C-alpha positions as semicolon CSV with decimal commas, in nm:
position;residue;x (nm);y (nm);z (nm)
1;X;2,308;0,411;-7,049
2;X;2,057;0,560;-6,803
3;X;2,231;0,899;-6,808
4;X;2,168;0,900;-7,181
5;X;1,806;0,808;-7,115
6;X;1,760;1,087;-6,860
7;X;1,914;1,346;-7,093
8;X;1,687;1,231;-7,376
9;X;1,380;1,240;-7,152
10;X;1,460;1,590;-7,023
11;X;1,516;1,714;-7,377
12;X;1,186;1,560;-7,490
13;X;0,998;1,730;-7,205
14;X;1,164;2,065;-7,269
15;X;1,079;2,043;-7,641
16;X;0,716;1,981;-7,544
17;X;0,723;2,294;-7,326
18;X;0,675;2,101;-7,001
19;X;0,720;2,318;-6,691
20;X;1,080;2,315;-6,557
21;X;0,953;2,225;-6,208
22;X;0,787;1,914;-6,352
23;X;1,106;1,820;-6,537
24;X;1,305;1,842;-6,212
25;X;1,046;1,625;-6,035
26;X;1,069;1,369;-6,317
27;X;1,448;1,361;-6,280
28;X;1,413;1,298;-5,904
29;X;1,204;0,988;-5,970
30;X;1,417;0,878;-6,264
31;X;1,719;0,854;-6,031
32;X;1,511;0,650;-5,787
33;X;1,403;0,420;-6,067
34;X;1,756;0,360;-6,195
35;X;1,865;0,294;-5,837
36;X;1,621;0,005;-5,819
37;X;1,348;0,172;-5,613
38;X;1,014;-0,006;-5,631
39;X;0,810;0,201;-5,386
40;X;0,709;-0,115;-5,199
41;X;0,592;-0,086;-4,835
42;X;0,653;-0,421;-4,658
43;X;0,395;-0,534;-4,403
44;X;0,656;-0,566;-4,127
45;X;0,733;-0,192;-4,150
46;X;0,379;-0,074;-4,072
47;X;0,105;-0,119;-3,813
48;X;-0,271;-0,048;-3,807
49;X;-0,383;0,311;-3,755
50;X;-0,669;0,448;-3,543
51;X;-0,848;0,777;-3,605
52;X;-1,128;1,003;-3,483
53;X;-1,469;1,004;-3,648
54;X;-1,655;1,298;-3,798
55;X;-1,967;1,176;-3,615
56;X;-1,797;1,243;-3,282
57;X;-1,661;1,594;-3,336
58;X;-1,823;1,927;-3,252
59;X;-1,778;2,230;-3,477
60;X;-1,975;2,549;-3,422
61;X;-2,165;2,705;-3,709
62;X;-1,939;3,009;-3,686
63;X;-1,620;2,801;-3,708
64;X;-1,757;2,604;-4,000
65;X;-1,868;2,912;-4,195
66;X;-1,542;3,097;-4,134
67;X;-1,336;2,796;-4,249
68;X;-1,532;2,731;-4,568
69;X;-1,509;3,099;-4,666
70;X;-1,129;3,061;-4,678
71;X;-1,135;2,732;-4,869
72;X;-1,078;2,669;-5,240
73;X;-1,199;2,353;-5,414
74;X;-1,003;2,152;-5,669
75;X;-1,154;1,862;-5,861
76;X;-0,933;1,612;-6,044
77;X;-1,072;1,613;-6,397
78;X;-0,798;1,450;-6,605
79;X;-0,965;1,116;-6,672
80;X;-1,136;1,002;-6,990
81;X;-1,438;0,776;-6,952
82;X;-1,289;0,509;-7,177
83;X;-1,392;0,224;-6,945
84;X;-1,751;0,346;-6,979
85;X;-1,749;0,382;-7,357
86;X;-1,656;0,752;-7,370
87;X;-1,383;0,936;-7,558
88;X;-1,406;1,266;-7,370
89;X;-1,380;1,389;-7,012
90;X;-1,555;1,146;-6,781
91;X;-1,710;1,438;-6,590
92;X;-1,927;1,511;-6,897
93;X;-2,112;1,181;-6,859
94;X;-2,483;1,228;-6,785
95;X;-2,555;1,112;-6,433
96;X;-2,912;1,214;-6,347
97;X;-3,192;1,418;-6,507
98;X;-2,972;1,512;-6,804
99;X;-2,711;1,659;-6,567
100;X;-2,346;1,555;-6,596
101;X;-2,094;1,516;-6,315
102;X;-1,972;1,863;-6,407
103;X;-2,321;2,016;-6,393
104;X;-2,383;1,867;-6,049
105;X;-2,045;1,985;-5,917
106;X;-2,119;2,341;-6,030
107;X;-2,466;2,333;-5,870
108;X;-2,319;2,198;-5,544
109;X;-2,073;2,488;-5,531
110;X;-2,341;2,745;-5,611
111;X;-2,559;2,605;-5,332
112;X;-2,277;2,621;-5,077
113;X;-2,189;2,975;-5,180
114;X;-2,545;3,077;-5,101
115;X;-2,561;2,892;-4,770
116;X;-2,232;3,023;-4,632
117;X;-2,189;3,353;-4,814
118;X;-1,860;3,221;-4,947
119;X;-1,678;3,299;-5,273
120;X;-1,580;2,928;-5,282
121;X;-1,398;2,875;-5,613
122;X;-1,416;2,551;-5,811
123;X;-1,094;2,484;-6,004
124;X;-1,045;2,177;-6,225
125;X;-0,712;2,000;-6,275
126;X;-0,751;1,899;-6,639
127;X;-0,529;1,691;-6,862
128;X;-0,441;1,778;-7,221
129;X;-0,714;1,530;-7,322
130;X;-0,996;1,674;-7,109
131;X;-0,937;2,051;-7,119
132;X;-1,102;2,137;-7,457
133;X;-1,428;1,948;-7,397
134;X;-1,452;2,073;-7,039
135;X;-1,403;2,435;-7,141
136;X;-1,683;2,403;-7,395
137;X;-1,916;2,251;-7,136
138;X;-1,843;2,531;-6,888
139;X;-1,910;2,819;-7,127
140;X;-2,264;2,878;-7,006
141;X;-2,159;2,888;-6,641
142;X;-1,869;3,123;-6,712
143;X;-2,104;3,367;-6,887
144;X;-2,320;3,357;-6,575
145;X;-2,025;3,465;-6,360
146;X;-1,938;3,130;-6,200
147;X;-1,561;3,194;-6,206
148;X;-1,409;3,374;-5,907
149;X;-1,228;3,694;-5,999
150;X;-0,852;3,653;-6,007
151;X;-0,862;3,274;-6,038
152;X;-0,865;3,042;-6,340
153;X;-1,138;2,785;-6,386
154;X;-0,874;2,517;-6,447
155;X;-0,506;2,433;-6,474
156;X;-0,325;2,155;-6,657
157;X;-0,177;1,838;-6,518
158;X;0,177;1,773;-6,643
159;X;0,284;1,484;-6,865
160;X;0,604;1,286;-6,887
161;X;0,774;1,034;-7,119
162;X;0,709;0,663;-7,081
163;X;1,036;0,473;-7,045
164;X;1,146;0,148;-7,206
165;X;1,164;-0,106;-6,925
166;X;1,497;-0,254;-7,032
167;X;1,694;0,067;-7,099
168;X;1,499;0,352;-6,930
169;X;1,518;0,545;-7,258
170;X;1,205;0,740;-7,356
171;X;0,998;0,524;-7,588
172;X;0,937;0,618;-7,952
173;X;0,615;0,485;-8,105
174;X;0,556;0,614;-8,455
175;X;0,224;0,428;-8,490
176;X;0,073;0,656;-8,225
177;X;0,308;0,920;-8,079
178;X;0,057;1,008;-7,804
179;X;0,137;0,668;-7,647
180;X;0,491;0,796;-7,583
181;X;0,352;1,011;-7,300
182;X;0,170;0,944;-6,975
183;X;0,034;1,144;-6,681
184;X;0,250;1,131;-6,366
185;X;-0,042;1,022;-6,147
186;X;-0,252;1,261;-5,938
187;X;0,048;1,325;-5,714
188;X;0,137;1,576;-5,985
189;X;-0,127;1,805;-5,828
190;X;0,133;1,971;-5,606
191;X;0,388;2,010;-5,885
192;X;0,127;2,166;-6,112
193;X;0,002;2,403;-5,841
194;X;0,358;2,522;-5,783
195;X;0,460;2,541;-6,150
196;X;0,152;2,729;-6,266
197;X;0,176;2,983;-5,984
198;X;-0,176;2,896;-5,868
199;X;-0,055;2,810;-5,519
200;X;0,085;3,161;-5,469
201;X;-0,221;3,324;-5,627
202;X;-0,458;3,149;-5,385
203;X;-0,251;3,264;-5,088
204;X;-0,239;3,620;-5,221
205;X;-0,620;3,620;-5,246
206;X;-0,659;3,520;-4,881
207;X;-0,739;3,151;-4,913
208;X;-0,599;2,932;-4,636
209;X;-0,680;2,575;-4,736
210;X;-0,774;2,355;-5,029
211;X;-1,021;2,070;-5,053
212;X;-0,940;1,820;-5,330
213;X;-1,144;1,528;-5,458
214;X;-1,216;1,323;-5,770
215;X;-1,470;1,459;-6,017
216;X;-1,650;1,122;-6,027
217;X;-1,719;1,123;-5,651
218;X;-2,038;1,323;-5,613
219;X;-2,045;1,267;-5,237
220;X;-1,728;1,474;-5,205
221;X;-1,870;1,819;-5,141
222;X;-1,659;2,077;-4,951
223;X;-1,826;2,015;-4,616
224;X;-1,810;2,317;-4,382
225;X;-1,796;2,102;-4,066
226;X;-1,490;1,919;-4,193
227;X;-1,335;2,250;-4,301
228;X;-1,393;2,379;-3,947
229;X;-1,246;2,063;-3,793
230;X;-0,940;2,085;-4,017
231;X;-0,884;2,455;-3,945
232;X;-0,919;2,402;-3,568
233;X;-0,687;2,098;-3,571
234;X;-0,389;2,300;-3,692
235;X;-0,289;2,004;-3,908
236;X;-0,106;2,083;-4,232
237;X;-0,267;1,795;-4,420
238;X;-0,562;1,557;-4,375
239;X;-0,747;1,284;-4,564
240;X;-1,102;1,160;-4,519
241;X;-1,118;0,784;-4,463
242;X;-1,393;0,522;-4,463
243;X;-1,414;0,174;-4,315
244;X;-1,307;-0,085;-4,565
245;X;-1,561;-0,336;-4,689
246;X;-1,529;-0,659;-4,883
247;X;-1,526;-0,458;-5,206
248;X;-1,215;-0,272;-5,080
249;X;-1,003;-0,581;-5,007
250;X;-0,784;-0,532;-5,311
251;X;-0,745;-0,158;-5,264
252;X;-0,504;0,059;-5,069
253;X;-0,528;0,144;-4,701
254;X;-0,392;0,366;-4,426
255;X;-0,126;0,246;-4,182
256;X;0,130;0,390;-3,945
257;X;0,501;0,355;-4,024
258;X;0,677;0,192;-3,731
259;X;1,010;0,372;-3,779
260;X;0,881;0,728;-3,733
261;X;0,511;0,706;-3,647
262;X;0,401;0,883;-3,967
263;X;0,072;0,789;-4,132
264;X;0,123;0,630;-4,473
265;X;-0,111;0,536;-4,755
266;X;-0,017;0,199;-4,903
267;X;-0,155;0,138;-5,250
268;X;-0,199;-0,210;-5,397
269;X;0,091;-0,142;-5,636
270;X;0,313;-0,082;-5,330
271;X;0,229;-0,415;-5,166
272;X;0,463;-0,715;-5,195
273;X;0,308;-1,039;-5,324
274;X;0,371;-1,208;-4,990
275;X;0,182;-0,925;-4,813
276;X;-0,137;-0,944;-5,024
277;X;-0,312;-1,151;-4,757
278;X;-0,243;-0,881;-4,496
279;X;-0,360;-0,617;-4,745
280;X;-0,696;-0,793;-4,769
281;X;-0,732;-0,834;-4,390
282;X;-1,016;-0,595;-4,302
283;X;-0,974;-0,659;-3,930
284;X;-0,611;-0,542;-3,939
285;X;-0,615;-0,256;-4,190
286;X;-0,963;-0,110;-4,137
287;X;-0,952;0,220;-4,324
288;X;-0,910;0,320;-4,686
289;X;-0,885;0,660;-4,850
290;X;-1,175;0,844;-5,013
291;X;-0,921;1,058;-5,200
292;X;-1,090;1,358;-5,035
293;X;-0,795;1,570;-4,919
294;X;-0,753;1,890;-4,721
295;X;-0,426;2,081;-4,699
296;X;-0,304;2,408;-4,562
297;X;-0,182;2,633;-4,842
298;X;0,094;2,805;-4,643
299;X;0,227;2,471;-4,516
300;X;0,229;2,328;-4,869
301;X;0,409;2,631;-5,013
302;X;0,669;2,620;-4,734
303;X;0,736;2,248;-4,788
304;X;0,765;2,286;-5,166
305;X;0,999;2,584;-5,130
306;X;1,208;2,394;-4,876
307;X;1,240;2,102;-5,121
308;X;1,290;2,317;-5,433
309;X;0,959;2,210;-5,582
310;X;1,016;1,836;-5,531
311;X;0,776;1,719;-5,261
312;X;0,925;1,369;-5,264
313;X;0,617;1,148;-5,272
314;X;0,676;0,771;-5,272
315;X;0,742;0,628;-5,617
316;X;0,485;0,403;-5,786
317;X;0,647;0,196;-6,062
318;X;0,380;0,107;-6,318
319;X;0,486;-0,135;-6,593
320;X;0,272;-0,203;-6,899
321;X;0,292;-0,236;-7,279
322;X;0,336;0,080;-7,480
323;X;0,015;-0,020;-7,661
324;X;-0,217;-0,198;-7,418
325;X;-0,410;-0,340;-7,713
326;X;-0,094;-0,509;-7,839
327;X;0,073;-0,740;-7,582
328;X;0,369;-0,785;-7,817
329;X;0,453;-0,412;-7,802
330;X;0,751;-0,311;-7,586
331;X;0,729;-0,302;-7,207
332;X;0,737;0,050;-7,068
333;X;0,753;0,201;-6,721
334;X;0,534;0,487;-6,610
335;X;0,663;0,685;-6,312
336;X;0,363;0,772;-6,097
337;X;0,278;0,915;-5,757
338;X;-0,045;0,935;-5,556
339;X;-0,155;1,267;-5,409
340;X;-0,274;1,103;-5,086
341;X;0,080;0,980;-5,020
342;X;0,168;1,338;-4,923
343;X;0,025;1,254;-4,582
344;X;0,360;1,102;-4,483
345;X;0,549;1,417;-4,583
346;X;0,385;1,638;-4,319
347;X;0,441;1,598;-3,948
348;X;0,110;1,625;-3,766
349;X;-0,098;1,513;-4,064
350;X;-0,433;1,360;-3,975
351;X;-0,704;1,126;-4,098
352;X;-1,073;1,140;-4,007
353;X;-1,336;0,872;-4,054
354;X;-1,638;0,989;-4,254
355;X;-1,956;0,816;-4,367
356;X;-1,985;0,629;-4,694
357;X;-2,210;0,908;-4,819
358;X;-1,889;1,106;-4,883
359;X;-1,742;0,825;-5,093
360;X;-1,962;0,746;-5,393
361;X;-1,716;0,698;-5,681
362;X;-1,849;0,598;-6,022
363;X;-1,590;0,378;-6,191
364;X;-1,810;0,151;-6,401
365;X;-2,147;0,156;-6,575
366;X;-2,279;-0,062;-6,292
367;X;-2,178;0,207;-6,039
368;X;-2,366;0,462;-6,247
369;X;-2,681;0,248;-6,244
370;X;-2,659;0,212;-5,866
């Protein structure tokens, strides 16, 4: 039955012109799903993790400037602001003085280019929903020469079929065919970089590392000191962390896997019900992710080539109704991954504690007012 479901899902993706690399990645997770994988990380398999702090490191101005000049910036821009009453890209929401998230991001990059003499590109990972509106909003900046020669201003996140929970067949929903599809989570970043050829292009143009963050986190600027620290560390991958507070009790956290010593990022959806108390223990698990990531381009390309395009991030099994507004509609499974989970793929990956000023996400209207 599931072989039929996989064949139907692959055919549906191919008919929608989904990149072959993304189809192979979907198949990898489909097999995990049919094998009963849940992606859960039990509390007895992990231990607390310690890390250095940005406040305690020394990076010379020369190191910082050299590192930021070889850095490219990617902002995740696939989300719609539906929870805040919008029906377009959330980054187009006005934040301050008639400037949107997108306006402020562009101005931040322009400022840093001037300070460091860097060509620092800003590239957006859009979804099919956000690309048109974002392109229109960027027209003025593109005319002014904001784009970096040889690089696109954006690339598209992939999409995949939602699966019926009882059969793992791709769902058909004639009332609204768009509900038959879902994004694969922001872990698709690496698949999309590989499939679009952008990863190779950045390397060919002399870039050495990428800084990635969410478009709704205006504290997440490509900091030259952190770029210098990351370059000097020799690490292939790193994530900025902050101390958890009471408002983070229900969120994910960093830990160290006991079996091999690798750092892992455990999301709430990967926590067993009996481990929820440990998840909320701020004295045990003290750090959470800002979703501000740094990775070495050559190391990422080598790992993806070694694994034939399938990085192998931990599965997140997300079950919901095909139509969230209709609880009687069929249960479906979305196969998702988190980009921060790539930290466990790379030996020598690091975390660094940063201040809360680098983690100012706007998820609700209340956050925007603050």
